[in-house]
Amino acid sequence: MRRARPGTGYPMRRWVFEDARGRYDIDLGDSHVDCSTVGDLPWPADLVLDYGTDAGGDRLRSLVADGYGRDVGHVGITHGAQEALYLLYQALLRPGDHVVVFTPGWQQARAVPEALGCEVSCVGLTADGRPDVAAATGLIGPRTRVVVLNSPCNPSGRRLADDDTEPLLAALRRHGGHLLLDEEYVADLAADSLLGRYERAVSVSSLSKVYGFPGLRTGWMCGPPELVRAAMELKHLTTISNSVLTERLAAEVLERREHYLERYRTLTSDGYRVLRAWAAGHEGAVRVMEPEGTPFAWLSLHTGETSLALGRRVLDRGRVLLMPAEVFDSEQGLRVTFAREESVLREGLDRLGALLHDRSG
């Protein structure tokens, strides 16, 4: 993956919520599995719409805790994973602290620590799209307060290599730093989360990506109880609590966890097969980096056109939303989400394919 120069990126918020809004009928850009509907869930007509609690209701916290094999005291419920990450930055960081993040990646990981007065070191990915943990390990020192790790990585779709983990954790233990795990794309948290590997680790996830309920805006953190309590105290000063309605619906989703995980596995498996066959038909123009458990893949672009120019053209003429590399501070690539119903995915890819080389009009 090629990285752009710092500051040359194109904000995802601007691309999705401003430039592309209302201009597409096929979404291969958002990184979640096909969205479910309210009709998929039992409607709680008897629910009393009170405030709820800042840390989240007992039933939902218990279900999240069960997913990690942890006690409920390790869990706090938030308004999406974004709020969980933001609250943790606020709870952990002070001006002058050192933070290590990986790029390309989610802009919040860099922007919020910088706004808090921290020194942020950005580490790239390896040639095969994995977080370059060896490089990050070499940067960890006495002022390193947090390492932010997203595995599988957004946008590359690649996981941290197992043999890279221990040197990173040893360096963090030596200096007392925290490991902030953005694990939105980990389907089986009990088996695959890195939470249990390090005592100062905290995992963040939600119902958005794997479960297909981004509109419920329900996320969580799971980690050391004292850190979760500190974050929940800050939450009381922001959103106070989640909607009790969305919490109730979120609990219904997690009660049927296996149903939604099986749906995710089916859509990702079938969808990647379709994407791989499509890419083979456009060899020379695009190359797929094989994803490792994500609903999307990174396509490197070899047509000579910028990713943003292609994304705009496919949006204008094909009415398909893609994620160009520029929104990740990178270049010459696209993140394409393939966890879609097959007919929709094929139609979207056909429209993209027809415009890969056609720059007329």
Short mmCIF file of C-alpha atoms in Angstrom, two decimals:
data_model
loop_
_atom_site.label_atom_id
_atom_site.label_comp_id
_atom_site.label_asym_id
_atom_site.label_seq_id
_atom_site.Cartn_x
_atom_site.Cartn_y
_atom_site.Cartn_z
CA MET A 1 0.00 0.00 0.00
CA ARG A 2 1.30 3.42 -0.92
CA ARG A 3 0.98 6.17 1.67
CA ALA A 4 0.37 9.78 0.80
CA ARG A 5 2.39 12.57 2.41
CA PRO A 6 1.02 13.60 5.84
CA GLY A 7 -1.80 16.07 5.50
CA THR A 8 -2.55 15.28 1.86
CA GLY A 9 -5.49 13.02 2.62
CA TYR A 10 -9.15 13.58 1.96
CA PRO A 11 -11.43 13.33 5.03
CA MET A 12 -13.79 10.35 4.97
CA ARG A 13 -16.48 12.49 6.58
CA ARG A 14 -16.35 14.88 3.63
CA TRP A 15 -16.35 12.08 1.05
CA VAL A 16 -19.28 10.09 2.52
CA PHE A 17 -21.48 12.73 4.16
CA GLU A 18 -20.97 15.63 1.76
CA ASP A 19 -19.61 14.74 -1.69
CA ALA A 20 -21.27 11.32 -2.11
CA ARG A 21 -24.48 11.88 -0.16
CA GLY A 22 -27.56 10.93 -2.17
CA ARG A 23 -25.56 10.21 -5.32
CA TYR A 24 -25.31 6.40 -5.25
CA ASP A 25 -27.65 3.44 -5.24
CA ILE A 26 -25.03 0.72 -4.61
CA ASP A 27 -22.82 0.96 -1.53
CA LEU A 28 -19.51 -0.92 -1.78
CA GLY A 29 -17.79 1.71 0.34
CA ASP A 30 -19.06 1.42 3.92
CA SER A 31 -17.11 -1.31 5.67
CA HIS A 32 -19.96 -3.17 7.33
CA VAL A 33 -21.81 -6.29 6.29
CA ASP A 34 -25.19 -5.72 4.59
CA CYS A 35 -27.37 -3.78 7.04
CA SER A 36 -30.25 -5.46 8.83
CA THR A 37 -33.57 -3.76 9.56
CA VAL A 38 -35.69 -2.96 12.59
CA GLY A 39 -38.08 -5.63 11.35
CA ASP A 40 -35.41 -8.25 12.03
CA LEU A 41 -35.73 -7.58 15.76
CA PRO A 42 -38.59 -7.90 18.26
CA TRP A 43 -40.01 -4.45 18.99
CA PRO A 44 -40.08 -3.69 22.76
CA ALA A 45 -43.42 -1.90 22.95
CA ASP A 46 -43.44 -2.07 26.76
CA LEU A 47 -40.03 -0.45 27.21
CA VAL A 48 -39.95 2.56 29.56
CA LEU A 49 -37.91 5.29 27.87
CA ASP A 50 -35.95 6.47 30.88
CA TYR A 51 -32.27 7.56 30.97
CA GLY A 52 -30.73 4.15 31.56
CA THR A 53 -27.20 4.18 33.03
CA ASP A 54 -23.91 5.65 31.88
CA ALA A 55 -22.06 2.30 31.81
CA GLY A 56 -24.93 0.54 30.04
CA GLY A 57 -27.70 -1.80 31.13
CA ASP A 58 -26.86 -5.02 32.98
CA ARG A 59 -28.26 -7.34 30.31
CA LEU A 60 -26.29 -5.78 27.45
CA ARG A 61 -23.08 -5.50 29.46
CA SER A 62 -23.38 -9.16 30.45
CA LEU A 63 -23.84 -10.24 26.84
CA VAL A 64 -20.79 -8.25 25.74
CA ALA A 65 -18.75 -9.60 28.64
CA ASP A 66 -19.75 -13.16 27.71
CA GLY A 67 -18.40 -12.53 24.21
CA TYR A 68 -14.94 -11.95 25.69
CA GLY A 69 -15.21 -14.46 28.52
CA ARG A 70 -14.89 -11.60 31.03
CA ASP A 71 -16.75 -10.29 34.05
CA VAL A 72 -19.34 -7.53 33.53
CA GLY A 73 -17.18 -5.07 35.48
CA HIS A 74 -14.75 -5.00 32.55
CA VAL A 75 -17.39 -3.64 30.13
CA GLY A 76 -18.78 -0.19 29.36
CA ILE A 77 -21.39 0.49 26.66
CA THR A 78 -20.93 3.51 24.38
CA HIS A 79 -22.54 5.38 21.52
CA GLY A 80 -20.73 3.35 18.88
CA ALA A 81 -17.07 2.29 18.87
CA GLN A 82 -16.10 5.86 17.93
CA GLU A 83 -17.24 7.18 21.30
CA ALA A 84 -15.50 4.32 23.11
CA LEU A 85 -12.20 5.19 21.45
CA TYR A 86 -12.66 8.91 22.09
CA LEU A 87 -13.43 8.38 25.78
CA LEU A 88 -10.38 6.15 26.17
CA TYR A 89 -8.11 8.75 24.60
CA GLN A 90 -9.53 11.32 26.99
CA ALA A 91 -9.11 9.03 30.01
CA LEU A 92 -5.58 7.89 29.18
CA LEU A 93 -3.76 10.80 27.55
CA ARG A 94 -2.23 14.03 28.79
CA PRO A 95 -0.19 16.68 26.95
CA GLY A 96 3.34 15.43 26.26
CA ASP A 97 2.41 11.74 26.21
CA HIS A 98 3.68 9.64 23.31
CA VAL A 99 1.24 7.63 21.17
CA VAL A 100 2.02 5.11 18.42
CA VAL A 101 -0.54 4.60 15.63
CA PHE A 102 -0.54 2.75 12.31
CA THR A 103 -1.19 4.36 8.96
CA PRO A 104 -3.06 4.20 6.67
CA GLY A 105 -5.91 3.82 9.10
CA TRP A 106 -8.75 5.47 10.96
CA GLN A 107 -8.11 9.22 11.20
CA GLN A 108 -9.37 9.53 14.78
CA ALA A 109 -6.39 7.53 16.09
CA ARG A 110 -4.05 10.32 15.08
CA ALA A 111 -6.26 13.40 15.22
CA VAL A 112 -7.56 13.09 18.80
CA PRO A 113 -4.19 12.43 20.51
CA GLU A 114 -2.67 15.33 18.56
CA ALA A 115 -5.54 17.58 19.68
CA LEU A 116 -4.80 16.53 23.27
CA GLY A 117 -1.20 17.72 22.92
CA CYS A 118 0.43 14.33 22.50
CA GLU A 119 3.38 13.41 20.32
CA VAL A 120 2.09 10.92 17.74
CA SER A 121 4.37 8.52 15.86
CA CYS A 122 2.82 7.08 12.69
CA VAL A 123 4.03 3.66 11.62
CA GLY A 124 3.25 2.18 8.22
CA LEU A 125 2.20 -1.28 7.12
CA THR A 126 4.45 -4.04 5.83
CA ALA A 127 4.58 -4.85 2.13
CA ASP A 128 1.82 -7.42 2.63
CA GLY A 129 -0.47 -4.95 4.42
CA ARG A 130 0.06 -5.99 8.03
CA PRO A 131 0.74 -3.52 10.85
CA ASP A 132 4.52 -3.06 11.01
CA VAL A 133 4.75 -4.05 14.64
CA ALA A 134 8.54 -4.42 14.56
CA ALA A 135 8.86 -0.74 13.65
CA ALA A 136 6.30 0.24 16.28
CA THR A 137 8.08 -1.79 18.96
CA GLY A 138 11.27 0.15 18.33
CA LEU A 139 9.48 3.44 19.07
CA ILE A 140 8.09 2.45 22.48
CA GLY A 141 9.78 4.30 25.34
CA PRO A 142 9.16 5.74 28.81
CA ARG A 143 6.71 8.39 27.50
CA THR A 144 4.71 5.94 25.39
CA ARG A 145 1.27 5.95 26.95
CA VAL A 146 -0.71 4.14 24.25
CA VAL A 147 -0.19 1.99 21.16
CA VAL A 148 -3.32 1.91 19.00
CA LEU A 149 -3.66 -1.34 17.07
CA ASN A 150 -6.35 -2.18 14.52
CA SER A 151 -6.21 -5.86 13.54
CA PRO A 152 -7.58 -6.92 11.09
CA CYS A 153 -6.49 -3.61 9.67
CA ASN A 154 -8.77 -1.07 8.05
CA PRO A 155 -8.23 -0.58 5.11
CA SER A 156 -5.80 -3.40 4.21
CA GLY A 157 -7.89 -6.24 5.67
CA ARG A 158 -4.76 -7.95 7.02
CA ARG A 159 -4.09 -9.27 10.53
CA LEU A 160 -1.17 -8.80 12.85
CA ALA A 161 1.25 -11.70 12.42
CA ASP A 162 1.24 -13.94 15.53
CA ASP A 163 5.02 -13.90 15.96
CA ASP A 164 5.03 -10.07 16.12
CA THR A 165 2.90 -9.88 19.25
CA GLU A 166 5.25 -10.80 22.08
CA PRO A 167 8.03 -8.26 21.37
CA LEU A 168 5.40 -5.49 21.25
CA LEU A 169 3.83 -6.60 24.54
CA ALA A 170 7.24 -6.96 26.19
CA ALA A 171 8.12 -3.38 25.26
CA LEU A 172 4.79 -2.10 26.58
CA ARG A 173 5.24 -4.01 29.86
CA ARG A 174 8.73 -2.61 30.28
CA HIS A 175 7.44 0.97 30.12
CA GLY A 176 3.87 0.56 31.45
CA GLY A 177 2.06 1.59 28.26
CA HIS A 178 -1.48 0.65 27.26
CA LEU A 179 -2.57 -1.30 24.18
CA LEU A 180 -5.76 0.10 22.66
CA LEU A 181 -7.30 -2.55 20.41
CA ASP A 182 -9.69 -1.40 17.70
CA GLU A 183 -11.28 -4.80 17.02
CA GLU A 184 -14.33 -3.87 14.96
CA TYR A 185 -13.59 -6.63 12.44
CA VAL A 186 -12.94 -9.45 14.92
CA ALA A 187 -15.94 -11.76 14.63
CA ASP A 188 -15.03 -14.17 17.46
CA LEU A 189 -13.76 -11.94 20.25
CA ALA A 190 -13.37 -14.78 22.76
CA ALA A 191 -11.01 -16.65 20.44
CA ASP A 192 -9.28 -13.90 18.46
CA SER A 193 -9.12 -10.73 20.57
CA LEU A 194 -5.68 -9.80 21.87
CA LEU A 195 -7.28 -8.59 25.09
CA GLY A 196 -6.20 -11.59 27.13
CA ARG A 197 -2.56 -11.28 26.08
CA TYR A 198 -1.81 -8.11 28.03
CA GLU A 199 -3.01 -6.76 31.37
CA ARG A 200 -3.11 -3.14 30.16
CA ALA A 201 -5.02 -3.89 26.98
CA VAL A 202 -8.53 -2.62 26.26
CA SER A 203 -10.66 -3.82 23.34
CA VAL A 204 -13.22 -1.72 21.47
CA SER A 205 -15.88 -3.06 19.12
CA SER A 206 -19.55 -2.60 18.19
CA LEU A 207 -22.58 -3.98 16.37
CA SER A 208 -21.78 -1.99 13.23
CA LYS A 209 -19.37 -3.97 11.08
CA VAL A 210 -19.81 -7.69 11.73
CA TYR A 211 -23.46 -7.65 12.81
CA GLY A 212 -24.77 -5.12 10.29
CA PHE A 213 -26.46 -2.71 12.72
CA PRO A 214 -24.50 0.57 12.42
CA GLY A 215 -27.74 2.51 12.88
CA LEU A 216 -28.11 1.23 16.43
CA ARG A 217 -24.96 3.20 17.30
CA THR A 218 -24.06 0.69 19.99
CA GLY A 219 -20.43 -0.02 20.84
CA TRP A 220 -18.41 -1.00 23.86
CA MET A 221 -15.06 -1.21 25.56
CA CYS A 222 -13.73 -4.18 27.51
CA GLY A 223 -10.65 -3.83 29.65
CA PRO A 224 -9.30 -3.07 33.13
CA PRO A 225 -12.25 -2.11 35.37
CA GLU A 226 -10.56 1.05 36.68
CA LEU A 227 -9.99 2.32 33.14
CA VAL A 228 -13.56 1.50 32.10
CA ARG A 229 -14.89 3.35 35.16
CA ALA A 230 -12.79 6.42 34.32
CA ALA A 231 -14.10 6.40 30.74
CA MET A 232 -17.70 6.03 31.91
CA GLU A 233 -17.30 9.03 34.23
CA LEU A 234 -16.28 11.06 31.19
CA LYS A 235 -19.21 9.65 29.25
CA HIS A 236 -21.56 11.08 31.85
CA LEU A 237 -20.22 14.51 30.86
CA THR A 238 -20.91 13.90 27.15
CA THR A 239 -23.82 11.69 26.11
CA ILE A 240 -24.74 10.69 29.72
CA SER A 241 -26.01 7.29 28.59
CA ASN A 242 -27.04 5.34 25.54
CA SER A 243 -30.63 5.20 24.38
CA VAL A 244 -32.38 2.48 26.34
CA LEU A 245 -34.23 1.61 23.13
CA THR A 246 -31.07 0.93 21.14
CA GLU A 247 -29.56 -0.93 24.08
CA ARG A 248 -32.60 -3.20 24.23
CA LEU A 249 -32.41 -3.88 20.50
CA ALA A 250 -28.65 -4.43 20.75
CA ALA A 251 -29.22 -7.03 23.44
CA GLU A 252 -31.63 -8.84 21.14
CA VAL A 253 -28.90 -8.95 18.48
CA LEU A 254 -26.34 -10.42 20.87
CA GLU A 255 -28.84 -12.96 22.17
CA ARG A 256 -28.77 -14.30 18.59
CA ARG A 257 -25.04 -13.82 18.21
CA GLU A 258 -24.40 -17.08 16.32
CA HIS A 259 -27.13 -16.34 13.78
CA TYR A 260 -25.54 -13.03 12.82
CA LEU A 261 -22.00 -14.40 12.86
CA GLU A 262 -23.01 -17.18 10.49
CA ARG A 263 -24.62 -14.61 8.20
CA TYR A 264 -21.39 -12.59 8.28
CA ARG A 265 -19.25 -15.60 7.44
CA THR A 266 -21.52 -16.55 4.53
CA LEU A 267 -21.63 -13.06 3.02
CA THR A 268 -17.88 -12.55 3.35
CA SER A 269 -17.00 -15.97 1.94
CA ASP A 270 -19.38 -15.76 -1.02
CA GLY A 271 -18.63 -12.09 -1.64
CA TYR A 272 -14.88 -12.51 -1.73
CA ARG A 273 -15.24 -15.32 -4.25
CA VAL A 274 -17.16 -12.93 -6.53
CA LEU A 275 -14.65 -10.10 -6.03
CA ARG A 276 -11.66 -12.32 -6.71
CA ALA A 277 -13.19 -13.59 -9.97
CA TRP A 278 -14.01 -10.02 -11.01
CA ALA A 279 -10.45 -8.83 -10.29
CA ALA A 280 -9.02 -11.70 -12.32
CA GLY A 281 -10.96 -10.33 -15.28
CA HIS A 282 -9.29 -6.94 -14.82
CA GLU A 283 -5.74 -8.15 -14.27
CA GLY A 284 -3.30 -5.34 -14.89
CA ALA A 285 -5.74 -2.66 -13.79
CA VAL A 286 -6.30 -3.81 -10.20
CA ARG A 287 -4.74 -6.27 -7.79
CA VAL A 288 -6.50 -7.62 -4.71
CA MET A 289 -4.74 -7.91 -1.37
CA GLU A 290 -6.29 -11.03 0.16
CA PRO A 291 -8.33 -10.06 3.24
CA GLU A 292 -8.11 -11.99 6.52
CA GLY A 293 -11.57 -11.99 8.03
CA THR A 294 -12.81 -8.57 6.93
CA PRO A 295 -15.89 -7.70 4.85
CA PHE A 296 -13.72 -5.61 2.50
CA ALA A 297 -10.51 -5.90 0.51
CA TRP A 298 -7.86 -3.45 -0.64
CA LEU A 299 -7.49 -3.11 -4.39
CA SER A 300 -4.28 -1.51 -5.61
CA LEU A 301 -4.93 0.56 -8.72
CA HIS A 302 -2.65 0.38 -11.77
CA THR A 303 -4.44 2.48 -14.39
CA GLY A 304 -2.46 5.68 -13.90
CA GLU A 305 -5.53 7.48 -12.56
CA THR A 306 -5.76 8.75 -8.99
CA SER A 307 -8.03 6.76 -6.70
CA LEU A 308 -10.11 9.83 -5.89
CA ALA A 309 -10.63 10.65 -9.57
CA LEU A 310 -11.82 7.10 -10.23
CA GLY A 311 -14.02 7.14 -7.13
CA ARG A 312 -15.66 10.37 -8.27
CA ARG A 313 -16.21 9.05 -11.79
CA VAL A 314 -17.74 5.79 -10.57
CA LEU A 315 -19.95 7.82 -8.24
CA ASP A 316 -21.06 10.24 -10.97
CA ARG A 317 -21.56 7.81 -13.83
CA GLY A 318 -22.04 4.48 -12.10
CA ARG A 319 -23.83 5.57 -8.88
CA VAL A 320 -21.58 3.28 -6.84
CA LEU A 321 -19.90 4.32 -3.58
CA LEU A 322 -16.29 3.17 -3.13
CA MET A 323 -13.63 4.26 -0.63
CA PRO A 324 -10.68 5.83 -2.45
CA ALA A 325 -7.21 5.61 -0.92
CA GLU A 326 -7.09 9.34 -0.22
CA VAL A 327 -9.58 9.05 2.66
CA PHE A 328 -6.98 6.86 4.43
CA ASP A 329 -4.02 9.20 3.76
CA SER A 330 -2.89 6.75 1.10
CA GLU A 331 -2.94 6.65 -2.71
CA GLN A 332 -3.46 4.40 -5.73
CA GLY A 333 -5.99 2.06 -4.19
CA LEU A 334 -9.61 1.39 -3.29
CA ARG A 335 -11.26 -0.26 -0.33
CA VAL A 336 -14.12 -2.33 -1.72
CA THR A 337 -16.66 -3.98 0.57
CA PHE A 338 -17.86 -7.33 -0.74
CA ALA A 339 -20.12 -8.51 2.11
CA ARG A 340 -23.25 -7.79 0.07
CA GLU A 341 -26.01 -9.82 -1.52
CA GLU A 342 -24.49 -11.40 -4.61
CA SER A 343 -26.71 -9.68 -7.17
CA VAL A 344 -25.95 -6.24 -5.71
CA LEU A 345 -22.23 -6.95 -5.51
CA ARG A 346 -22.05 -8.20 -9.09
CA GLU A 347 -23.93 -5.16 -10.39
CA GLY A 348 -21.69 -2.76 -8.49
CA LEU A 349 -18.51 -4.46 -9.72
CA ASP A 350 -19.81 -4.51 -13.29
CA ARG A 351 -20.34 -0.75 -13.14
CA LEU A 352 -16.86 -0.24 -11.70
CA GLY A 353 -15.34 -2.49 -14.35
CA ALA A 354 -17.02 -0.60 -17.17
CA LEU A 355 -15.47 2.65 -15.95
CA LEU A 356 -11.97 1.49 -15.00
CA HIS A 357 -10.46 2.64 -18.30
CA ASP A 358 -13.27 4.79 -19.74
CA ARG A 359 -12.47 8.37 -18.74
CA SER A 360 -14.72 9.95 -21.33
CA GLY A 361 -17.68 12.10 -20.34
#
